Short mmCIF file of C-alpha atoms and ligand atoms in Angstrom, two decimals:
data_model
loop_
_atom_site.label_atom_id
_atom_site.label_comp_id
_atom_site.label_asym_id
_atom_site.label_seq_id
_atom_site.Cartn_x
_atom_site.Cartn_y
_atom_site.Cartn_z
CA MET V 1 -139.24 136.68 -42.42
CA THR V 2 -136.77 135.30 -45.26
CA THR V 3 -136.76 137.48 -48.46
CA THR V 4 -134.52 136.81 -51.45
CA ARG V 5 -134.69 138.10 -54.80
CA PHE V 6 -133.38 137.06 -58.20
CA ALA V 7 -132.65 140.39 -59.83
CA PRO V 8 -131.59 140.08 -63.68
CA SER V 9 -130.71 142.76 -65.86
CA PRO V 10 -133.24 142.67 -68.94
CA THR V 11 -130.48 143.23 -71.70
CA GLY V 12 -130.59 139.23 -72.95
CA TYR V 13 -131.82 135.82 -72.35
CA ILE V 14 -131.40 134.04 -68.85
CA HIS V 15 -128.72 131.27 -69.25
CA VAL V 16 -127.86 128.31 -67.35
CA GLY V 17 -125.29 130.63 -64.98
CA ASN V 18 -128.21 132.89 -64.22
CA LEU V 19 -130.54 129.99 -63.53
CA ARG V 20 -128.14 128.82 -60.67
CA THR V 21 -128.48 132.13 -59.06
CA ALA V 22 -132.48 132.05 -59.45
CA LEU V 23 -132.98 128.92 -58.28
CA MET V 24 -130.88 129.18 -55.11
CA ASN V 25 -132.56 132.11 -54.04
CA TYR V 26 -136.10 130.72 -54.84
CA LEU V 27 -135.31 127.62 -53.00
CA ILE V 28 -133.99 129.25 -49.69
CA ALA V 29 -137.12 131.36 -49.89
CA ARG V 30 -139.50 128.33 -50.17
CA LYS V 31 -137.70 126.39 -47.64
CA ALA V 32 -137.98 128.85 -45.07
CA GLY V 33 -141.49 129.78 -46.27
CA GLY V 34 -140.33 133.40 -46.97
CA THR V 35 -140.81 135.61 -49.95
CA PHE V 36 -139.02 135.39 -53.20
CA ILE V 37 -138.81 138.50 -55.23
CA LEU V 38 -138.23 138.96 -59.34
CA ARG V 39 -136.50 142.19 -59.28
CA ILE V 40 -135.83 143.56 -62.74
CA ASP V 41 -132.66 145.44 -62.70
CA ASP V 42 -133.44 147.98 -65.42
CA THR V 43 -131.82 151.20 -64.47
CA ASP V 44 -129.88 151.05 -67.99
CA PRO V 45 -132.67 152.32 -70.34
CA GLU V 46 -130.52 151.71 -73.69
CA ARG V 47 -129.75 148.32 -72.87
CA SER V 48 -132.90 147.18 -71.02
CA LYS V 49 -135.46 145.61 -73.20
CA GLU V 50 -139.09 144.84 -72.79
CA GLU V 51 -138.62 141.58 -74.65
CA TYR V 52 -136.24 140.33 -72.50
CA VAL V 53 -138.20 141.12 -69.40
CA ASP V 54 -141.15 139.03 -71.02
CA ALA V 55 -138.84 136.24 -71.89
CA ILE V 56 -137.34 136.02 -68.51
CA LYS V 57 -140.81 135.75 -67.02
CA GLN V 58 -141.62 133.13 -69.41
CA ASP V 59 -138.48 131.22 -68.61
CA LEU V 60 -138.76 131.39 -64.92
CA GLU V 61 -142.27 130.32 -65.48
CA TRP V 62 -141.35 127.25 -67.69
CA LEU V 63 -139.15 126.00 -64.81
CA GLY V 64 -142.07 126.77 -61.86
CA LEU V 65 -139.77 129.18 -60.21
CA HIS V 66 -142.68 131.50 -59.17
CA TRP V 67 -142.04 134.79 -57.64
CA ASP V 68 -144.33 136.46 -55.35
CA ARG V 69 -143.63 139.95 -56.57
CA VAL V 70 -142.00 142.07 -59.38
CA GLU V 71 -140.13 145.03 -58.65
CA ARG V 72 -138.48 147.08 -61.18
CA GLN V 73 -135.83 149.52 -60.48
CA SER V 74 -136.80 152.18 -63.45
CA THR V 75 -139.83 152.65 -61.05
CA ARG V 76 -137.76 153.39 -58.01
CA LEU V 77 -135.39 156.13 -59.11
CA ASP V 78 -136.26 158.94 -56.76
CA ARG V 79 -135.28 156.25 -53.94
CA TYR V 80 -132.05 155.77 -55.38
CA ALA V 81 -131.60 159.76 -55.66
CA ASP V 82 -132.72 160.13 -51.94
CA ALA V 83 -130.11 157.78 -51.04
CA ALA V 84 -127.46 159.48 -53.21
CA ASP V 85 -128.31 162.84 -51.12
CA ARG V 86 -127.70 161.14 -48.24
CA LEU V 87 -124.43 159.89 -49.06
CA ARG V 88 -123.44 163.54 -50.35
CA ASP V 89 -124.67 165.13 -47.29
CA MET V 90 -122.61 162.60 -44.99
CA GLY V 91 -119.49 163.52 -47.36
CA ARG V 92 -119.19 159.95 -48.72
CA PHE V 93 -119.90 160.96 -52.26
CA TYR V 94 -117.69 162.70 -54.35
CA GLU V 95 -117.65 163.84 -58.17
CA ALA V 96 -114.61 162.72 -60.17
CA PHE V 97 -114.09 163.81 -63.97
CA GLU V 98 -111.44 161.64 -65.20
CA SER V 99 -112.36 160.28 -68.60
CA PRO V 100 -112.39 156.31 -69.48
CA THR V 101 -109.11 156.82 -71.49
CA GLU V 102 -107.28 158.78 -68.16
CA LEU V 103 -108.49 156.26 -65.72
CA ASP V 104 -107.21 153.44 -68.23
CA LEU V 105 -103.85 155.41 -68.30
CA LYS V 106 -103.54 155.53 -64.75
CA ARG V 107 -104.21 151.86 -64.44
CA LYS V 108 -101.52 150.92 -66.75
CA LYS V 109 -99.18 153.52 -64.97
CA GLN V 110 -99.87 151.49 -61.62
CA LEU V 111 -99.62 148.02 -62.96
CA ASN V 112 -96.16 149.03 -64.49
CA MET V 113 -95.09 150.21 -61.13
CA GLY V 114 -96.19 146.80 -59.58
CA LYS V 115 -99.07 148.54 -57.74
CA PRO V 116 -102.94 147.42 -57.91
CA PRO V 117 -104.98 149.48 -60.24
CA VAL V 118 -106.99 151.33 -57.63
CA TYR V 119 -108.57 154.80 -58.41
CA ASP V 120 -106.08 157.30 -56.88
CA ARG V 121 -108.64 159.63 -55.50
CA ALA V 122 -107.29 162.39 -57.28
CA ALA V 123 -110.67 164.10 -57.66
CA LEU V 124 -110.91 164.46 -53.92
CA GLN V 125 -108.04 167.34 -54.07
CA LEU V 126 -110.23 169.21 -56.70
CA SER V 127 -111.35 172.71 -55.23
CA GLU V 128 -114.87 173.95 -56.10
CA ASP V 129 -113.41 176.21 -58.70
CA GLU V 130 -111.50 173.59 -60.41
CA LYS V 131 -114.79 171.37 -60.28
CA SER V 132 -116.65 174.20 -61.91
CA ALA V 133 -114.07 174.70 -64.61
CA LEU V 134 -114.23 170.60 -65.49
CA ARG V 135 -117.99 170.52 -65.31
CA ALA V 136 -117.78 173.46 -67.86
CA GLU V 137 -115.36 171.69 -70.09
CA ARG V 138 -116.29 168.09 -69.74
CA GLY V 139 -120.01 167.99 -68.25
CA ALA V 140 -121.21 166.59 -65.07
CA GLY V 141 -118.70 164.36 -63.52
CA VAL V 142 -119.47 160.79 -62.06
CA TRP V 143 -119.96 160.19 -58.32
CA ARG V 144 -117.94 157.70 -56.55
CA PHE V 145 -118.40 156.46 -52.96
CA LYS V 146 -115.61 156.91 -50.54
CA LEU V 147 -114.68 153.64 -48.82
CA ASP V 148 -113.33 153.87 -45.65
CA HIS V 149 -110.01 152.04 -45.82
CA GLU V 150 -110.61 149.57 -43.49
CA ARG V 151 -111.01 145.57 -43.49
CA ILE V 152 -114.43 144.63 -44.77
CA GLU V 153 -115.51 141.20 -43.46
CA TRP V 154 -118.49 139.16 -43.68
CA ALA V 155 -119.31 135.36 -43.38
CA ASP V 156 -120.10 134.07 -46.71
CA GLY V 157 -122.95 131.21 -46.76
CA ILE V 158 -120.66 129.30 -49.37
CA LEU V 159 -116.91 130.94 -49.50
CA GLY V 160 -116.64 130.91 -45.67
CA ASP V 161 -115.32 134.15 -43.67
CA ILE V 162 -114.19 136.74 -46.22
CA SER V 163 -111.94 139.60 -45.30
CA ILE V 164 -111.40 142.44 -48.23
CA ASP V 165 -109.14 145.48 -47.55
CA ALA V 166 -111.31 148.20 -48.82
CA ALA V 167 -107.97 149.99 -49.84
CA SER V 168 -107.74 147.46 -52.48
CA VAL V 169 -110.81 148.72 -54.10
CA SER V 170 -111.53 151.33 -56.63
CA ASP V 171 -114.11 153.89 -54.69
CA PRO V 172 -117.12 152.71 -56.38
CA VAL V 173 -119.18 154.90 -59.44
CA LEU V 174 -122.55 154.90 -58.12
CA ILE V 175 -123.66 157.36 -60.30
CA ARG V 176 -122.72 158.31 -63.90
CA GLY V 177 -122.08 161.75 -65.59
CA ASP V 178 -125.43 161.36 -67.38
CA GLY V 179 -127.18 160.79 -64.11
CA GLN V 180 -127.85 157.07 -64.54
CA VAL V 181 -127.69 155.30 -61.18
CA LEU V 182 -125.81 152.25 -61.29
CA TYR V 183 -126.69 148.79 -59.99
CA THR V 184 -124.34 148.84 -57.06
CA LEU V 185 -126.28 151.80 -55.29
CA ALA V 186 -129.64 150.68 -56.72
CA SER V 187 -129.15 147.09 -55.30
CA VAL V 188 -128.17 148.56 -52.06
CA VAL V 189 -131.09 150.54 -51.91
CA ASP V 190 -133.54 148.02 -52.81
CA ASP V 191 -132.00 145.31 -50.85
CA THR V 192 -132.57 147.30 -47.42
CA GLU V 193 -135.92 148.65 -48.22
CA MET V 194 -137.55 145.41 -49.50
CA GLY V 195 -136.26 143.32 -46.36
CA VAL V 196 -134.14 141.03 -48.14
CA THR V 197 -132.08 138.82 -45.64
CA ASP V 198 -130.41 136.63 -47.92
CA VAL V 199 -128.43 137.31 -51.47
CA VAL V 200 -127.04 134.52 -53.54
CA ARG V 201 -125.15 135.55 -56.45
CA GLY V 202 -121.92 134.78 -58.55
CA SER V 203 -118.51 134.92 -57.25
CA ASP V 204 -117.84 137.48 -59.71
CA HIS V 205 -119.85 139.87 -57.34
CA VAL V 206 -117.45 139.56 -54.32
CA THR V 207 -115.97 142.87 -54.84
CA ASN V 208 -119.19 144.38 -55.02
CA THR V 209 -120.34 142.80 -51.83
CA ALA V 210 -117.73 144.26 -49.93
CA THR V 211 -118.43 147.75 -51.39
CA GLN V 212 -122.27 147.42 -50.91
CA ILE V 213 -121.80 146.32 -47.27
CA GLN V 214 -119.89 149.62 -46.87
CA ILE V 215 -122.58 151.72 -48.51
CA MET V 216 -125.31 149.92 -46.43
CA SER V 217 -123.57 150.90 -43.19
CA ALA V 218 -123.20 154.42 -44.33
CA LEU V 219 -127.20 154.41 -44.98
CA GLY V 220 -127.20 152.94 -41.30
CA GLN V 221 -128.26 149.37 -42.40
CA ASP V 222 -127.25 146.05 -41.61
CA HIS V 223 -126.46 144.02 -44.47
CA PRO V 224 -128.06 140.67 -45.65
CA ARG V 225 -126.61 137.19 -45.34
CA PHE V 226 -124.32 136.75 -48.66
CA ALA V 227 -123.35 133.74 -50.49
CA HIS V 228 -121.27 133.85 -53.90
CA HIS V 229 -121.57 130.37 -55.85
CA SER V 230 -119.02 129.47 -57.75
CA LEU V 231 -119.01 129.95 -61.66
CA LEU V 232 -119.65 127.61 -64.13
CA THR V 233 -117.11 126.30 -66.43
CA GLY V 234 -117.39 123.59 -69.46
CA PRO V 235 -116.85 120.09 -68.99
CA GLN V 236 -113.15 120.42 -69.21
CA GLY V 237 -113.00 123.21 -66.94
CA GLU V 238 -112.89 125.38 -69.93
CA ALA V 239 -114.43 129.15 -69.35
CA LEU V 240 -117.93 128.94 -70.20
CA SER V 241 -118.71 132.70 -70.17
CA LYS V 242 -118.45 132.88 -74.00
CA ARG V 243 -120.77 130.03 -74.42
CA LEU V 244 -123.42 131.13 -72.21
CA GLY V 245 -125.20 132.84 -75.32
CA THR V 246 -125.90 129.46 -76.35
CA LEU V 247 -126.78 128.05 -73.39
CA ALA V 248 -129.82 130.31 -72.94
CA LEU V 249 -132.90 128.39 -71.24
CA ARG V 250 -134.85 128.96 -74.27
CA ASP V 251 -132.23 126.94 -76.46
CA LEU V 252 -132.29 124.15 -73.76
CA ARG V 253 -135.93 123.99 -73.80
CA GLU V 254 -136.35 123.94 -77.59
CA GLN V 255 -133.92 121.29 -77.23
CA GLY V 256 -136.30 119.12 -75.36
CA VAL V 257 -134.64 119.30 -72.11
CA GLN V 258 -137.26 118.74 -69.49
CA PRO V 259 -137.70 121.52 -66.51
CA MET V 260 -137.00 119.11 -63.56
CA ALA V 261 -134.12 117.70 -65.48
CA LEU V 262 -132.62 121.19 -65.55
CA LEU V 263 -133.76 121.88 -61.79
CA SER V 264 -132.45 118.68 -60.64
CA GLN V 265 -129.15 119.46 -62.12
CA MET V 266 -128.62 122.91 -61.00
CA ALA V 267 -129.74 122.43 -57.55
CA ARG V 268 -126.97 119.99 -57.06
CA LEU V 269 -123.95 120.74 -59.40
CA GLY V 270 -121.09 122.24 -57.58
CA SER V 271 -122.29 120.57 -54.16
CA SER V 272 -121.01 117.71 -52.12
CA ASP V 273 -124.35 116.03 -53.19
CA PRO V 274 -124.75 113.78 -56.30
CA VAL V 275 -126.87 114.97 -58.97
CA ASP V 276 -129.98 112.89 -59.09
CA LEU V 277 -133.26 113.04 -60.58
CA ARG V 278 -136.04 114.79 -58.57
CA ASN V 279 -139.73 114.79 -59.86
CA GLU V 280 -141.26 117.40 -58.00
CA MET V 281 -140.01 120.88 -56.75
CA ALA V 282 -140.79 120.08 -53.06
CA GLU V 283 -138.18 117.57 -53.09
CA LEU V 284 -135.55 119.93 -54.35
CA ILE V 285 -137.07 122.41 -51.74
CA ASP V 286 -136.72 119.89 -48.84
CA GLY V 287 -133.27 118.77 -49.96
CA PHE V 288 -131.53 122.04 -50.57
CA ASP V 289 -128.96 123.01 -48.20
CA ILE V 290 -126.35 126.01 -49.30
CA THR V 291 -123.77 124.89 -47.04
CA ARG V 292 -123.22 121.80 -49.44
CA PHE V 293 -121.82 123.98 -52.12
CA GLY V 294 -118.33 124.37 -52.50
CA ALA V 295 -116.14 127.65 -53.79
CA ALA V 296 -114.11 125.59 -56.47
CA PRO V 297 -115.54 125.98 -60.23
CA THR V 298 -118.35 123.94 -61.25
CA LYS V 299 -118.25 121.79 -64.48
CA PHE V 300 -121.26 122.09 -66.46
CA ASP V 301 -121.99 119.89 -69.19
CA GLU V 302 -125.48 120.12 -71.05
CA GLN V 303 -125.21 116.71 -72.30
CA ASP V 304 -125.73 115.24 -69.20
CA LEU V 305 -129.30 117.20 -69.23
CA PHE V 306 -130.54 114.47 -71.71
CA PRO V 307 -130.32 111.43 -69.67
CA LEU V 308 -132.14 113.28 -66.93
CA THR V 309 -134.69 114.06 -69.08
CA ALA V 310 -135.18 110.75 -70.40
CA HIS V 311 -135.25 109.06 -66.95
CA TYR V 312 -137.78 111.94 -65.88
CA LEU V 313 -139.94 111.14 -69.13
CA GLN V 314 -139.85 107.24 -68.16
CA ARG V 315 -141.80 107.79 -65.11
CA LEU V 316 -144.37 110.03 -66.48
CA PRO V 317 -147.95 108.72 -66.78
CA LEU V 318 -149.82 109.64 -70.19
CA ALA V 319 -151.71 112.48 -68.59
CA ASP V 320 -148.50 114.58 -68.28
CA VAL V 321 -147.86 114.49 -72.09
CA LYS V 322 -151.38 114.05 -73.39
CA ASP V 323 -151.34 117.16 -75.43
CA THR V 324 -147.87 116.22 -77.26
CA VAL V 325 -149.27 112.95 -77.94
CA SER V 326 -152.70 114.20 -79.04
CA THR V 327 -150.70 116.57 -81.33
CA LEU V 328 -148.67 114.13 -83.00
CA GLY V 329 -152.29 112.38 -84.25
CA VAL V 330 -151.79 109.42 -82.19
CA PRO V 331 -155.70 108.06 -81.73
CA ASP V 332 -157.21 108.86 -78.28
CA GLU V 333 -157.86 104.62 -78.09
CA ILE V 334 -153.86 104.04 -78.71
CA ALA V 335 -152.43 107.04 -77.06
CA GLU V 336 -151.90 105.10 -73.65
CA ALA V 337 -150.34 102.05 -75.28
CA PHE V 338 -148.20 104.31 -77.43
CA TRP V 339 -146.86 106.49 -74.71
CA LEU V 340 -146.00 103.39 -72.59
CA MET V 341 -144.49 101.81 -75.50
CA ALA V 342 -142.28 104.94 -76.57
CA ARG V 343 -141.42 106.66 -73.29
CA ASP V 344 -138.66 104.06 -72.35
CA ASN V 345 -137.34 104.65 -75.99
CA ILE V 346 -136.70 108.47 -76.12
CA SER V 347 -134.48 110.90 -74.67
CA THR V 348 -136.82 114.05 -75.13
CA LEU V 349 -140.30 114.18 -76.26
CA GLY V 350 -139.23 115.60 -79.54
CA ASP V 351 -138.07 111.64 -80.35
CA LEU V 352 -142.06 110.74 -79.90
CA ASP V 353 -142.34 111.69 -83.58
CA ARG V 354 -140.09 109.01 -85.06
CA TRP V 355 -141.95 106.38 -83.01
CA TRP V 356 -145.33 107.50 -84.39
CA SER V 357 -144.10 107.78 -87.63
CA LEU V 358 -142.98 104.24 -87.62
CA CYS V 359 -146.12 103.01 -86.20
CA ARG V 360 -148.36 104.92 -88.60
CA ASP V 361 -146.50 104.70 -91.79
CA GLY V 362 -144.49 101.46 -91.25
CA ALA V 363 -140.60 101.22 -91.03
CA GLU V 364 -138.19 101.18 -93.96
CA PRO V 365 -137.26 97.28 -93.20
CA LEU V 366 -133.71 96.38 -92.66
CA ILE V 367 -133.02 92.94 -93.97
CA ASP V 368 -129.80 91.23 -94.25
CA ASP V 369 -129.38 88.96 -97.35
CA GLU V 370 -129.07 85.72 -95.59
CA ASP V 371 -132.34 86.58 -93.96
CA ARG V 372 -134.43 87.54 -97.04
CA ASP V 373 -136.30 84.14 -97.23
CA PHE V 374 -136.69 83.70 -93.61
CA ILE V 375 -138.32 87.10 -93.46
CA ALA V 376 -140.78 86.13 -96.62
CA GLN V 377 -141.73 83.16 -95.00
CA ALA V 378 -142.13 84.78 -91.46
CA LEU V 379 -144.41 87.77 -92.72
CA ALA V 380 -146.15 85.26 -94.96
CA MET V 381 -147.10 83.64 -91.50
CA LEU V 382 -148.37 87.11 -89.79
CA PRO V 383 -151.80 86.88 -88.44
CA ASP V 384 -154.50 89.00 -89.61
CA GLY V 385 -154.94 92.28 -87.29
CA PRO V 386 -155.98 93.44 -85.38
CA PHE V 387 -152.67 92.76 -83.29
CA ASP V 388 -152.86 92.46 -79.63
CA GLY V 389 -150.48 91.88 -76.56
CA ASP V 390 -150.05 88.18 -77.54
CA THR V 391 -149.30 88.59 -81.41
CA TRP V 392 -145.79 88.96 -81.02
CA SER V 393 -145.24 85.86 -78.88
CA ASN V 394 -147.69 83.75 -80.86
CA TRP V 395 -146.38 84.62 -84.20
CA THR V 396 -142.62 84.04 -83.15
CA SER V 397 -143.48 80.58 -81.75
CA ALA V 398 -145.08 79.82 -84.82
CA VAL V 399 -142.24 81.19 -86.68
CA LYS V 400 -139.78 79.30 -84.85
CA ASP V 401 -141.46 75.77 -84.87
CA ALA V 402 -141.81 76.21 -88.95
CA THR V 403 -138.12 77.39 -89.58
CA GLY V 404 -136.33 75.88 -86.81
CA ARG V 405 -134.67 79.46 -85.77
CA LYS V 406 -134.54 80.42 -82.31
CA GLY V 407 -132.93 83.05 -80.07
CA LYS V 408 -131.27 86.07 -81.48
CA LYS V 409 -131.48 84.63 -84.86
CA LEU V 410 -135.20 84.37 -84.82
CA PHE V 411 -135.95 87.68 -83.16
CA MET V 412 -133.33 90.13 -84.53
CA PRO V 413 -134.20 89.80 -88.07
CA LEU V 414 -137.92 90.25 -87.25
CA ARG V 415 -137.04 93.45 -85.30
CA LYS V 416 -135.08 94.78 -87.99
CA ALA V 417 -137.71 94.21 -90.59
CA LEU V 418 -140.53 95.45 -88.79
CA THR V 419 -138.67 98.62 -87.30
CA GLY V 420 -135.96 99.10 -89.36
CA GLN V 421 -133.54 99.09 -86.61
CA GLU V 422 -131.68 96.98 -83.85
CA ARG V 423 -133.07 98.38 -80.94
CA GLY V 424 -136.18 100.01 -79.78
CA PRO V 425 -139.18 99.03 -77.79
CA GLU V 426 -140.36 95.79 -76.64
CA MET V 427 -142.21 93.91 -79.44
CA ALA V 428 -144.76 93.02 -78.08
CA ALA V 429 -146.01 96.24 -77.11
CA LEU V 430 -145.41 97.58 -80.57
CA MET V 431 -147.06 95.29 -82.36
CA PRO V 432 -150.71 96.02 -81.62
CA LEU V 433 -149.61 99.89 -82.39
CA LEU V 434 -148.72 99.02 -85.98
CA GLN V 435 -151.11 100.86 -88.11
CA THR V 436 -148.93 99.81 -91.31
CA LEU V 437 -146.74 97.03 -92.01
CA PRO V 438 -143.50 97.15 -93.56
CA LYS V 439 -143.32 96.89 -97.69
CA VAL V 440 -141.30 94.03 -98.07
N1 LIG M 1 -128.34 142.84 -62.00
C1 LIG M 1 -127.29 142.24 -61.18
C2 LIG M 1 -126.90 141.27 -62.21
O1 LIG M 1 -127.63 140.53 -63.31
C3 LIG M 1 -127.87 141.54 -60.05
C4 LIG M 1 -126.60 141.24 -59.09
C5 LIG M 1 -127.02 140.80 -57.53
O2 LIG M 1 -127.74 139.87 -57.63
O3 LIG M 1 -126.99 141.67 -56.89
O4 LIG M 1 -125.72 140.87 -61.97
#
């Protein structure tokens, strides 16, 4: 039974980078008819905030990434303590007392000597008396997992065969001096106890994966299948990490990006398939194949979300946007006609307001000097309302006969006078919706 999880730490809003992880895990579970767990990694009581837990849930719900159940690490501390005891009993856990400054110094020295900055295991040499003395002086130490110095190998779902020399990795700290269990251990315990079969996460976790595979095997467990997706960069390949704060899902939602636009982009970006708009989650699930994704950094441009959003909206029937349209104040009788007129001329639903103001209040006309007399003459010939679908063609034929103008010279000045702009909806569709004519 396929089980995946999305495991955010509730220390901030989730952004496009997190979404990639969430979506891939979601699609794998749904495609296999399996389980998708939302796991809240809240072992850090200072940085974890309830408001972010709520925000994460809202953002996932907005996108339609529904989870089968929620797990919270803060409720499972006894399970982690249990695993820590077992590792201690096996002799795979040791206490170390170096301060961050001492560790930093060690790293610098190693680097100066051209060596990799790997923890030197000095703490393994401490006698019980020395440890007691250090404990008395500095408080409890951190607990490190003693890696077996062998190669750690796995077949990565995206990166292919990976082999990491454990000797090139520092023994990971799994428990802090204040007793706080760190993610590396908590995640291992959860993934095994919750039967997680597939873990997709960012390639910044590759080294973690190596150490987690060894911890799992020390605990007598097989590891799940791992896949590490590449990190997102900006459109020029620049690091996105600093900008991720402004690419929170709620900011994109605020800007009018539609869920299916974002999901369609994220389900394909970085894969060998082109990004194209899908209207339903089911299509994304069907078409998802993790083996299509590559290891190269993936360029992301949020501007691409707007044409996709526009494209999505163009296909929607009124029923899907009824609330938005009626909130604008569009009367029910013309709501459908208004939507069909406007949907091809918006990039987000936020643009609807502009078209409704134009219909309701009339436009500020745009009239070139050489067209002034022509417009006055044409407007005088405008039939009394109410206008219908034929008004535009009947009126413009009559104006053509009366003035001799035709083609662009006939239509463009009329459009500009009635809408205040050179481009926009079909005039035949717009005319019946005009509640107010321009004040010329
Ligand atoms: N809480 C971890 C993170 O947000 C989860 C990583 C994982 O998927 O294992 O980075």
